Coordinates of C-alpha atoms and ligand atoms in Angstrom, one line a residue:
Chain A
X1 CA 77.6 118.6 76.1
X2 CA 76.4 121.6 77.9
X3 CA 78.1 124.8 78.7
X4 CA 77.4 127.6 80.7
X5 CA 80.1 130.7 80.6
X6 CA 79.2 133.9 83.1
X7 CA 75.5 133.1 83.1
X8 CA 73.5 135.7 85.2
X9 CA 70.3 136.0 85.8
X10 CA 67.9 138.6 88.5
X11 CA 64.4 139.4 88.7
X12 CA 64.5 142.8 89.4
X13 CA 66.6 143.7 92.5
X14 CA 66.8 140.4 93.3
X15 CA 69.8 138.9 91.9
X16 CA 69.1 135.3 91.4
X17 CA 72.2 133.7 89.4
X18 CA 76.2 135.0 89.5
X19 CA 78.5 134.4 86.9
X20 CA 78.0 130.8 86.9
X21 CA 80.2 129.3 84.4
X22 CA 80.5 125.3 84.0
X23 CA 80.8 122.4 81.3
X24 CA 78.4 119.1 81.7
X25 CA 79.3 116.4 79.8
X26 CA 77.3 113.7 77.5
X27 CA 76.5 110.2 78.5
X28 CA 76.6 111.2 82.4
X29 CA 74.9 112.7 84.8
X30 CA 75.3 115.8 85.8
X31 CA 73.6 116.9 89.2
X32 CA 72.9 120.7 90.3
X33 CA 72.6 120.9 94.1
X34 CA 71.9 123.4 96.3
X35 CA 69.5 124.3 99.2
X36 CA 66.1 125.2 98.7
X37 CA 65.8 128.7 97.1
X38 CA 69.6 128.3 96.3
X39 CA 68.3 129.4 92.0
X40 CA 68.5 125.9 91.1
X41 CA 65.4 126.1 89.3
X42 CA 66.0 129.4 87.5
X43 CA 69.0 128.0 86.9
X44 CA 67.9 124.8 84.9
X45 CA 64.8 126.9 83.5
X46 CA 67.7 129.2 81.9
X47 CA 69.8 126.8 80.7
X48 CA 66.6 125.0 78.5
X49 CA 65.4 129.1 77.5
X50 CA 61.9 129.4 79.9
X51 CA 64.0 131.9 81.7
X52 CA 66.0 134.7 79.6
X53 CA 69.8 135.0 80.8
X54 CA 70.6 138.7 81.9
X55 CA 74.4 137.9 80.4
X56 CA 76.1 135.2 79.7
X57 CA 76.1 131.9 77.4
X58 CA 74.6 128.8 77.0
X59 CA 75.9 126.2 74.7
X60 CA 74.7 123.4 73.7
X61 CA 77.4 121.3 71.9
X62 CA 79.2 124.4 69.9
X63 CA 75.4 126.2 69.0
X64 CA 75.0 129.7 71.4
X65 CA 71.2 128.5 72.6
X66 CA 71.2 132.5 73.8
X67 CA 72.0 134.2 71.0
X68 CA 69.1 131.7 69.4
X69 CA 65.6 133.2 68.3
X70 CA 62.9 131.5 68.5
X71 CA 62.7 129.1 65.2
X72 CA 66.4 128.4 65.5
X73 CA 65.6 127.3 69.2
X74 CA 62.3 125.3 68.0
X75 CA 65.1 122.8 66.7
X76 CA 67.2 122.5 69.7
X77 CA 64.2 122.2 71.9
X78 CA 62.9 118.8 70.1
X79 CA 66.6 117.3 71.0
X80 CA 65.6 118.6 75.1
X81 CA 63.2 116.2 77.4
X82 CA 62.2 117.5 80.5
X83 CA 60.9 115.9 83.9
X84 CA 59.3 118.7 85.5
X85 CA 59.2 119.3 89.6
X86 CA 55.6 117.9 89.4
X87 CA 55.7 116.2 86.6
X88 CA 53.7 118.2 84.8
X89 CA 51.4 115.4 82.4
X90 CA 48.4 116.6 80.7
X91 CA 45.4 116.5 82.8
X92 CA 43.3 115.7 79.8
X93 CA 45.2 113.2 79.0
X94 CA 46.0 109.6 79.2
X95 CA 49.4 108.0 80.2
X96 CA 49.6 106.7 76.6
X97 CA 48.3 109.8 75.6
X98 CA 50.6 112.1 77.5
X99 CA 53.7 110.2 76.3
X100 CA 52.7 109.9 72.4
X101 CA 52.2 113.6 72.4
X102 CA 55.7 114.7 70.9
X103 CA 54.9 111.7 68.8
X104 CA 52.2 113.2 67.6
X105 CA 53.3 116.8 67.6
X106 CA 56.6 116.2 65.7
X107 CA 57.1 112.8 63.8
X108 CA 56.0 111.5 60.4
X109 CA 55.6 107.9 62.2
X110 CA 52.5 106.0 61.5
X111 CA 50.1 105.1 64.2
X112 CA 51.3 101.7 64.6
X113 CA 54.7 102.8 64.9
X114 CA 54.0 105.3 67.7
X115 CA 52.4 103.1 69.5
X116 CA 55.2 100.5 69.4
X117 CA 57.1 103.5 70.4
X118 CA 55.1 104.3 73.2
X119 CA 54.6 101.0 74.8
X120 CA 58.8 100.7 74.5
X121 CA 59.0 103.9 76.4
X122 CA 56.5 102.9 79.0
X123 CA 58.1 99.5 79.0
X124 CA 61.6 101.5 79.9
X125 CA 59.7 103.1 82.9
X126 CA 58.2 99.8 84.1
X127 CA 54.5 101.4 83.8
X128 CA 52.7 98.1 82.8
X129 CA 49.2 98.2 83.2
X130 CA 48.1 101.9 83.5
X131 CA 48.3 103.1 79.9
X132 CA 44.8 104.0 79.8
X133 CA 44.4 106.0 83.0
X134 CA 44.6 109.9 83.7
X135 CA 47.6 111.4 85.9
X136 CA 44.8 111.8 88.4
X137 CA 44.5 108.3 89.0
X138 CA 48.1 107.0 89.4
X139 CA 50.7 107.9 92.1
X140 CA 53.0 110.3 92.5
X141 CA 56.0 108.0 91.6
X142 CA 54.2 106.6 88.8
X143 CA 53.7 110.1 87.7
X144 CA 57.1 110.8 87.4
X145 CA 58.2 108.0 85.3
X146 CA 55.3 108.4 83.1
X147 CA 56.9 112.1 82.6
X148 CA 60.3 110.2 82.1
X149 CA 58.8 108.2 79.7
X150 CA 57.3 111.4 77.9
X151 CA 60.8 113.3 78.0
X152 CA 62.5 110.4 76.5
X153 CA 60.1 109.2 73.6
X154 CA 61.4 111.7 70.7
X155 CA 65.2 110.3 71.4
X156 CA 66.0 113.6 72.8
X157 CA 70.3 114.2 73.0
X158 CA 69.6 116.4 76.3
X159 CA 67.3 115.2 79.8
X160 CA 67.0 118.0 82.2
X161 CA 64.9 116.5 85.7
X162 CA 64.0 119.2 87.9
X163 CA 63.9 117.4 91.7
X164 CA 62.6 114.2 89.9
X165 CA 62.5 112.1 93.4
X166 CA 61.6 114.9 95.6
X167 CA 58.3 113.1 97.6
X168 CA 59.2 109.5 96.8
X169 CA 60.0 107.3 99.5
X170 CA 64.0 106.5 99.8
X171 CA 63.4 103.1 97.8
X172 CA 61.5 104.3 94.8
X173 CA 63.7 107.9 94.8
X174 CA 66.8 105.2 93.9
X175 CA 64.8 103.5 91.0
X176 CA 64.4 106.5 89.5
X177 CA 67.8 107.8 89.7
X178 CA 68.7 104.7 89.0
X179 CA 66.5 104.4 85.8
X180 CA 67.7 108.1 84.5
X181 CA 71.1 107.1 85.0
X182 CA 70.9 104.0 82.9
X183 CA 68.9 105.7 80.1
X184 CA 71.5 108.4 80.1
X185 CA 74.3 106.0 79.3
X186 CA 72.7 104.1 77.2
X187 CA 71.8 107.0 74.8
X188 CA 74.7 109.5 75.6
X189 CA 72.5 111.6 76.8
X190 CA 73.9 115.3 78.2
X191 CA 71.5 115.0 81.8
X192 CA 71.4 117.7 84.3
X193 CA 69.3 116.7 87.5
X194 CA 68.3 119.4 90.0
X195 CA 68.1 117.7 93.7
X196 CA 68.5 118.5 96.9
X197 CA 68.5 114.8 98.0
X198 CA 71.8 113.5 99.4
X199 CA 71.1 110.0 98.4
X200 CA 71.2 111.2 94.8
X201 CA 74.4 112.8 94.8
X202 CA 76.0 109.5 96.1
X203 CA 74.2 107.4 93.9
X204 CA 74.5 108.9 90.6
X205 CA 77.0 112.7 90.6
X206 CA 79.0 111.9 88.3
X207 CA 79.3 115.4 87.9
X208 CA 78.0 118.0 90.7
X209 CA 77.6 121.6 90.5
X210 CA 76.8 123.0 94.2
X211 CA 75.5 126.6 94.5
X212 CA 74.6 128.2 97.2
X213 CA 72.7 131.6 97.1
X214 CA 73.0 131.8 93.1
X215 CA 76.9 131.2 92.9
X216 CA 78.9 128.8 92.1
X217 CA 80.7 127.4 95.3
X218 CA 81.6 124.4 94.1
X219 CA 82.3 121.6 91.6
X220 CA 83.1 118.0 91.4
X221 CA 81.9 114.3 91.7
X222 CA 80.6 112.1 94.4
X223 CA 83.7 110.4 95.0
X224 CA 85.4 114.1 95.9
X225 CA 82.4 115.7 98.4
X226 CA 83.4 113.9 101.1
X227 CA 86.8 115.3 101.5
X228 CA 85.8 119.1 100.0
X229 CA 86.8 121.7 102.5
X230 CA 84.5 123.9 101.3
X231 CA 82.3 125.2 104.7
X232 CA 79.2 125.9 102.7
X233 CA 79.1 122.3 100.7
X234 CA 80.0 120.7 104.2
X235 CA 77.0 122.4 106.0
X236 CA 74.9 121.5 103.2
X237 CA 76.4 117.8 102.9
X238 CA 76.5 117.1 106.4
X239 CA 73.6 118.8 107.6
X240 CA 71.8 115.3 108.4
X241 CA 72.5 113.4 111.6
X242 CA 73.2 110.4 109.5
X243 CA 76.0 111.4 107.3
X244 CA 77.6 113.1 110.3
X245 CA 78.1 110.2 111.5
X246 CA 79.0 108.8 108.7
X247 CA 81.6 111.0 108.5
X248 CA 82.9 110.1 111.9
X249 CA 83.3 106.3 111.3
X250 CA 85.0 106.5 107.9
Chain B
X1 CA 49.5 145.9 86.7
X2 CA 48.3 148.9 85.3
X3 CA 45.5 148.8 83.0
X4 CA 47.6 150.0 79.7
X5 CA 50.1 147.2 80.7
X6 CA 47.3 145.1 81.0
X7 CA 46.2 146.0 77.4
X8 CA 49.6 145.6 75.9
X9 CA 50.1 141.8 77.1
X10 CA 46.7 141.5 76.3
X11 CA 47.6 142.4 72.4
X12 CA 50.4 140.5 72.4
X13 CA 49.4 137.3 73.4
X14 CA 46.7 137.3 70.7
X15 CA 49.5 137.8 68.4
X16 CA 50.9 134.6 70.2
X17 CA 47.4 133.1 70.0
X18 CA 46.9 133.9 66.4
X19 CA 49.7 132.2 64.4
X20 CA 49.8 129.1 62.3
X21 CA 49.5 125.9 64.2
X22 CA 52.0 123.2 64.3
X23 CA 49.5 120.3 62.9
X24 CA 46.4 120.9 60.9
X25 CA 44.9 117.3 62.2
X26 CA 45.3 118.0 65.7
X27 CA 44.1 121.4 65.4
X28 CA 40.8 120.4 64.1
X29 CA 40.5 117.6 66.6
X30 CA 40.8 120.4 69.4
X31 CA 38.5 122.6 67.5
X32 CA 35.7 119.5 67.8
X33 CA 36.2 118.7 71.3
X34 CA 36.2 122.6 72.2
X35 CA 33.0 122.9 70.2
X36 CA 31.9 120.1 72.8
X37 CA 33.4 121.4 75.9
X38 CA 32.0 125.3 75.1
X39 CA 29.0 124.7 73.1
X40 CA 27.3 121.7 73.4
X41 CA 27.5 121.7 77.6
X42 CA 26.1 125.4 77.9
X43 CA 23.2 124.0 75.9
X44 CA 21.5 123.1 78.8
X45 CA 22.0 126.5 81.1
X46 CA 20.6 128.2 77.7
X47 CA 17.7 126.6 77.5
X48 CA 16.4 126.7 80.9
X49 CA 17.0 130.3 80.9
X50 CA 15.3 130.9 77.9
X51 CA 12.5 129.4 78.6
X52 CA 12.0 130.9 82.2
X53 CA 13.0 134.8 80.5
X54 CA 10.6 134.1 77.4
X55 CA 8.4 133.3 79.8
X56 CA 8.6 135.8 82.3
X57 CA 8.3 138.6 79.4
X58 CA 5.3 137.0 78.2
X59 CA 3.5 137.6 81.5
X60 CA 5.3 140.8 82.1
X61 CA 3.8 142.0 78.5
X62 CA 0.1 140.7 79.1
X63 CA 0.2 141.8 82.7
X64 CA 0.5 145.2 81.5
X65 CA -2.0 145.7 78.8
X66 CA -4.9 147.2 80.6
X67 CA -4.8 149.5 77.9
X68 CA -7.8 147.7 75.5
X69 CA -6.8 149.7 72.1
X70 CA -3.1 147.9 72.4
X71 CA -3.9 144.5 70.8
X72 CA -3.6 140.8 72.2
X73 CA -0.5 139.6 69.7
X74 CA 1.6 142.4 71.1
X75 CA 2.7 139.9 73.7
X76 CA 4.0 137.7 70.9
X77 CA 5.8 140.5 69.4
X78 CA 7.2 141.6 72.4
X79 CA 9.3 138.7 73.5
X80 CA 10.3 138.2 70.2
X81 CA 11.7 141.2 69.9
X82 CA 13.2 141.1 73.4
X83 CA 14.8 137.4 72.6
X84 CA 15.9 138.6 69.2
X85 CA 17.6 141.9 69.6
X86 CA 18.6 142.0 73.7
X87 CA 18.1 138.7 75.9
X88 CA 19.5 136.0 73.5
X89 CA 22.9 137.6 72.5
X90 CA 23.8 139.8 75.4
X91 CA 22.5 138.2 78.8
X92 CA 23.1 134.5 76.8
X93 CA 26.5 136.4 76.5
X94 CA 27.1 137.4 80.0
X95 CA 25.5 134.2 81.2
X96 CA 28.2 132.4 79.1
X97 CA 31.2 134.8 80.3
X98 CA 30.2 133.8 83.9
X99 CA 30.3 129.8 82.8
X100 CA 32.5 129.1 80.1
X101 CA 34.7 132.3 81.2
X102 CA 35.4 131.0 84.4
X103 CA 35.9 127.2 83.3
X104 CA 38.4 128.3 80.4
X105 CA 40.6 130.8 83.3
X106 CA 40.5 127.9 85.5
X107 CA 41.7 125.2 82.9
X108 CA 44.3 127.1 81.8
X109 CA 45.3 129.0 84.7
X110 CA 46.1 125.3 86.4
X111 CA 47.7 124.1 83.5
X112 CA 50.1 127.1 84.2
X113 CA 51.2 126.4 87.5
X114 CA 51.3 122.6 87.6
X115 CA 53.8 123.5 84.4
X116 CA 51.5 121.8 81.9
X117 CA 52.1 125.0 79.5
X118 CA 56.2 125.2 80.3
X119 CA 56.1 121.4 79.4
X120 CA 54.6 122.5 76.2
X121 CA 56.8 125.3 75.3
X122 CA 60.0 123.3 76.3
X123 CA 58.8 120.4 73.3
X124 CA 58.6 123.4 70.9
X125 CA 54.8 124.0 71.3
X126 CA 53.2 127.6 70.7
X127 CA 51.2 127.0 73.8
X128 CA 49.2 130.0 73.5
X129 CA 48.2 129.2 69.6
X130 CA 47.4 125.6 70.9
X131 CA 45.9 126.1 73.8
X132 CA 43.5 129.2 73.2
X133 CA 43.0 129.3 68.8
X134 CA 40.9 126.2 69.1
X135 CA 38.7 127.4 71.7
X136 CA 38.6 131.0 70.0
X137 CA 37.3 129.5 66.9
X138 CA 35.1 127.2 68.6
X139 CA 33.0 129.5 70.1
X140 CA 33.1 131.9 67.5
X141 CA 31.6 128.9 65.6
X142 CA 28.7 127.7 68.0
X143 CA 28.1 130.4 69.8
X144 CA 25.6 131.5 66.7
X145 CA 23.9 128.6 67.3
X146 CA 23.2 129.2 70.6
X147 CA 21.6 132.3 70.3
X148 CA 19.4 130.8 67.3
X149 CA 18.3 127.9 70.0
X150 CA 17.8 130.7 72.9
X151 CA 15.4 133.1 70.9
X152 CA 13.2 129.8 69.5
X153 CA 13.2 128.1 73.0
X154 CA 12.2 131.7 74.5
X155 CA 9.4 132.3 72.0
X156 CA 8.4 129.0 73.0
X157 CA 8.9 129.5 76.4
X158 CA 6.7 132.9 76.3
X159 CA 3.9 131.0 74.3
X160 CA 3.8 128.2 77.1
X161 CA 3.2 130.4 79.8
X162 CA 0.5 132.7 78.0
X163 CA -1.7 129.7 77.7
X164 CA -0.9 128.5 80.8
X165 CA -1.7 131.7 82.3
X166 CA -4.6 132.2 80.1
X167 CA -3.2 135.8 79.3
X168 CA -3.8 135.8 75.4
X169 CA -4.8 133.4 72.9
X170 CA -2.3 130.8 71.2
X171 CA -3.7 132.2 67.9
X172 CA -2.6 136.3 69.0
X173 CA 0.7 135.2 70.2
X174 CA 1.6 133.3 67.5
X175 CA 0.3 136.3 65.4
X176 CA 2.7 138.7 66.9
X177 CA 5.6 136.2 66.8
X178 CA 5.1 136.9 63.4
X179 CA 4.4 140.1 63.3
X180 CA 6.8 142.8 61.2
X181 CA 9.6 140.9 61.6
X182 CA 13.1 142.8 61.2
X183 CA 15.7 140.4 59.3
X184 CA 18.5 143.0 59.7
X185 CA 18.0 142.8 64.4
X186 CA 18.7 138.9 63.5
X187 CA 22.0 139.9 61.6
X188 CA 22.8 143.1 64.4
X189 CA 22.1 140.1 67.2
X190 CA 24.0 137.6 65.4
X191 CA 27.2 139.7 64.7
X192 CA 27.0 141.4 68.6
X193 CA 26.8 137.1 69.5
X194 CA 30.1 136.6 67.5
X195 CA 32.0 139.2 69.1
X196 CA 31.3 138.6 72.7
X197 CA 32.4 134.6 72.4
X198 CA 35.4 136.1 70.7
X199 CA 35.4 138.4 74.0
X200 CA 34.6 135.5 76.4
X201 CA 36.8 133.1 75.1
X202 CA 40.2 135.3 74.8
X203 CA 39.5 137.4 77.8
X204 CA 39.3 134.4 79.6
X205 CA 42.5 132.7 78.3
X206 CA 44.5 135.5 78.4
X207 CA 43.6 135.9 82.9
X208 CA 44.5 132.1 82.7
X209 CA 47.5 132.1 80.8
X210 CA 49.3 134.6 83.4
X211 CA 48.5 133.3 86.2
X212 CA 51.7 133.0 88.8
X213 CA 51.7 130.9 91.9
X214 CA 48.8 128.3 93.2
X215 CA 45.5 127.0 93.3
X216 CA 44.7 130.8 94.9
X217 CA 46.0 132.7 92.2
X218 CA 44.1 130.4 90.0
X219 CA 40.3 131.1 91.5
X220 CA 41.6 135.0 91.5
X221 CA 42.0 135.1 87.8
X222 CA 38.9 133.2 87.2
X223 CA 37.3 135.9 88.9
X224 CA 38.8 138.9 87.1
X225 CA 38.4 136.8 84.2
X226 CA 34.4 136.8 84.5
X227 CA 34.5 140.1 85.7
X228 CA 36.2 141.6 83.2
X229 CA 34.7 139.7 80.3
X230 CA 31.4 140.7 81.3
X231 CA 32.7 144.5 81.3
X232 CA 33.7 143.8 78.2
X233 CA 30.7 142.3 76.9
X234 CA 28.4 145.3 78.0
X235 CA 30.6 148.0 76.5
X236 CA 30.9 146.0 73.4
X237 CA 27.2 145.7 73.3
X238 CA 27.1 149.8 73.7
X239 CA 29.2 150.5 71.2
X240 CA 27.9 148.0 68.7
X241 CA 24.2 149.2 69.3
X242 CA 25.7 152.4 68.5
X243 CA 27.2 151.6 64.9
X244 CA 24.6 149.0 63.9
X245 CA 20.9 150.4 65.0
X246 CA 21.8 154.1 64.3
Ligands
ATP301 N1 59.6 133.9 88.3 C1 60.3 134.4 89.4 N2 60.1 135.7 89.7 C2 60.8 136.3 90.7 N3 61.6 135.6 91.5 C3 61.8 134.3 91.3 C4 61.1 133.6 90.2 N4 61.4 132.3 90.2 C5 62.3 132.2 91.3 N5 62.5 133.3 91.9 C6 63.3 133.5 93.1 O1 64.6 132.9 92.8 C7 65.2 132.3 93.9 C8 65.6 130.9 93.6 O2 64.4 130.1 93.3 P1 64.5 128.6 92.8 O3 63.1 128.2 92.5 O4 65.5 128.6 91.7 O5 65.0 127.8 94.1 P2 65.4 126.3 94.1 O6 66.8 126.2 94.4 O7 64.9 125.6 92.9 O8 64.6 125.8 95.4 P3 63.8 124.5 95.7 O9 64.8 123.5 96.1 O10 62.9 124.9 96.9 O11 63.0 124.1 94.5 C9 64.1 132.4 95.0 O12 64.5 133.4 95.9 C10 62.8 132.7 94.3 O13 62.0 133.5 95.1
MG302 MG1 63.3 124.1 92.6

């Protein structure tokens, strides 16, 4: 469990986050969305510490993360995985390479071990065959699970995916929210997804936080976004043709 | 950012940089492959350079001796002593700031904004002390080596030429290569060599490190980063002259 209580957050005169206060729960999925520029970045970036909070809290479970220095949040940070916007794998190096490397960094395990580990991770991911070649040489969507794969191998308790389908094609965009859903229940994880894609929200927001200009406009789940009359969640929701019309039939 | 900012960050990273790292085994494997990456490829720019500047100074040195009292081996002696005390540690040095410098700013300056070094700091990493130590001590390690390499290869280079010139005998040059030699310029050459990789090396880091934005911002700091290292490197060399020939 995550929560947030009166977080704000500017960079100089420009106030990016307002008194944004919310809880996400364990074992679901919990989806921050917002249009582009909206602060959901800053606002993910705060919550796992690569941005300072001007005020505010951020718990995770019943520990204050913000009042934290930097040891104390050395032990938080190997229970976080995160699936940067572009994935962010080591150049230098390999698939295996890149998804041992908290392996390597933080457990006693023994080389055979890890590499059990990793293959199980890669496995997860479905990345069969390209355990020996650089980020360079795979595709964007192969990318991205191999960073899944790397934000999941030490076990973590908390998944953060910053826009972890943005560039995929609709049908591999699903698989992957599809495959972080399914790894989040299965290990309880606390997951907070930042997307701006519609066909996330319906498929897996279990738990949505919308902001719009760095506040809070709205919270809820998939099943209740439809019928939200909320104008700024209903520009953003509806700002496609198709769901318009979706709208107009159901 | 004003210079004394500048200055400040500049200090505080290294006290980022310079911290105990998180395995001892990884660390040493870095510190090989750096030793690779900053030592072992310049090996070849050295060289050639030597040879053509050893050279060059030969020619330079035998061209100019109309005088008949100044003797044959000075030619010998001469690029020696140039090699030794000026051409082998400081333009080596500057030659290095403009390679390695700009390959280390652009390495790290990319791993900043594809979020390489947030992905590191997120697991729990030091990034700086990961990223930079090894490549600090690295240099600081080989770079002596290079400069030994540079002033034999330039001597060498100087003796090729005056024979294939036919400017002075092998015999006189090798005479003067040997002539009154000063141990203590070796040491004053060897300690300026270890300062400016410990110059090239951080400066460089430190422009890659904060970079913010794209693949522009990233050739920028490169730039400053060469610039500014080579600065460094020729005030350093001022000021060192100054404490350890007076
Ligand atoms: N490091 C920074 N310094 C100053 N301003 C920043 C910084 N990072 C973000 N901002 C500003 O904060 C605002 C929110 O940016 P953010 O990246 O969070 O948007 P976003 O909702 O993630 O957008 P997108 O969907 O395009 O990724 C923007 O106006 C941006 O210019
Ligand atoms: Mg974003």
């Amino acid at each position: 469990m995550i929560e947030l209580k009166n977080v704000n957050k500017s960079f100089g005169e420009l106030d990016v986050l307002n008194d944004i206060s919310i809880r996400f729960e364990a074992g679901k999925t919990n989806l921050i969305i917002g249009q582009s520029g909206s602060g959901k970045t800053v606002l993910l970036k705060s919550i796992i510490g690569l941005h300072e909070v001007d005020n505010g809290h951020i718990y995770y479970g019943d520990r204050d993360f913000t009042a934290m220095n930097f040891n104390e949040r050395k032990l938080i940070r190997k229970e976080m995985g995160m699936v940067f916007q572009g994935g962010a794998l080591f150049d230098s190096l390999t698939v295996e390479e890149n998804v041992s490397f908290p392996l390597d960094m933080f457990s006693d395990m023994n080389e055979d071990d890890k590499r059990a580990r990793v293959k199980f991770c890669l496995d997860r991911v479905d990345i069969k065959k390209a355990h020996k070649l650089y980020p360079a040489e795979i595709s964007g969507g192969m990318q991205k699970r191999v960073a899944i794969a790397r934000a999941i191998v030490l076990n973590p308790s908390y998944l953060f995916c910053d826009e972890p389908n943005s560039g995929l094609d609709p049908v591999t965009a699903i698989v992957i929210d599809k495959l972080i859903h399914e790894i989040t229940v299965e290990y309880k994880m606390t997951t907070i997804i930042n997307t701006h894609d519609m066909n996330s929200v319906m498929e897996i927001g279990e738990k949505i936080l919308f902001i719009n200009k760095g506040v809070k406009a709205w919270e809820g789940s998939n099943h209740e976004i439809f019928d939200t009359e909320n104008q700024s969640l209903n520009n953003f929701v509806f700002a496609s043709n198709l769901f318009k019309k979706i709208k107009k039939k159901l | 950012m004003s210079f004394i900012e500048n200055i400040g960050q500049y200090v505080l990273f290294l006290n980022r940089v310079f911290s105990k790292p998180e395995r001892r085994r990884i660390f040493f494997d870095q510190i090989i492959k750096e030793i690779y990456k900053l030592g072992v490829n310049s090996l070849g720019i050295v060289v050639i350079i030597s040879v053509f500047m050893g050279a060059v100074i030969s020619l330079q040195t035998a061209y100019n001796l109309d005088n008949p009292l100044l003797p044959d081996y000075l030619v010998g002696y001469t690029t020696r002593e140039s090699m030794i005390l000026e051409f082998s540690s400081t333009i080596v040095g500057l030659i290095l700031a403009g390679k390695v410098g700009s390959n280390i700013a652009s390495e790290i300056g990319s791993m900043r904004v594809t979020e390489q070094i947030d992905a590191l700091e997120i697991m729990g990493v030091n990034s700086a002390n990961f990223l930079v130590f090894p490549k600090i001590i690295a240099a600081v390690f080989i770079n002596p080596f290079l400069y030994v390499i540079s002033v034999f290869v330039g001597i060498t280079g100087g003796l090729l030429a005056s024979y294939l010139a036919d400017t002075v005998s092998v015999a006189d040059f090798l005479y003067g290569v040997q002539y009154s030699i000063i141990p203590y310029y070796i040491s004053y050459s060897l300690i300026k060599t270890v300062v400016f990789a410990f110059i090239i090396t951080s400066v460089s880091s430190f422009y890659g490190y904060y970079v913010s934005g794209g693949s522009l911002e990233v050739g920028r700091a490169s730039t400053k980063a060469v610039v500014n290292s080579s600065i460094l490197i020729l005030l350093a060399n001022l000021i060192l002259t100054h404490i350890l020939l007076k």
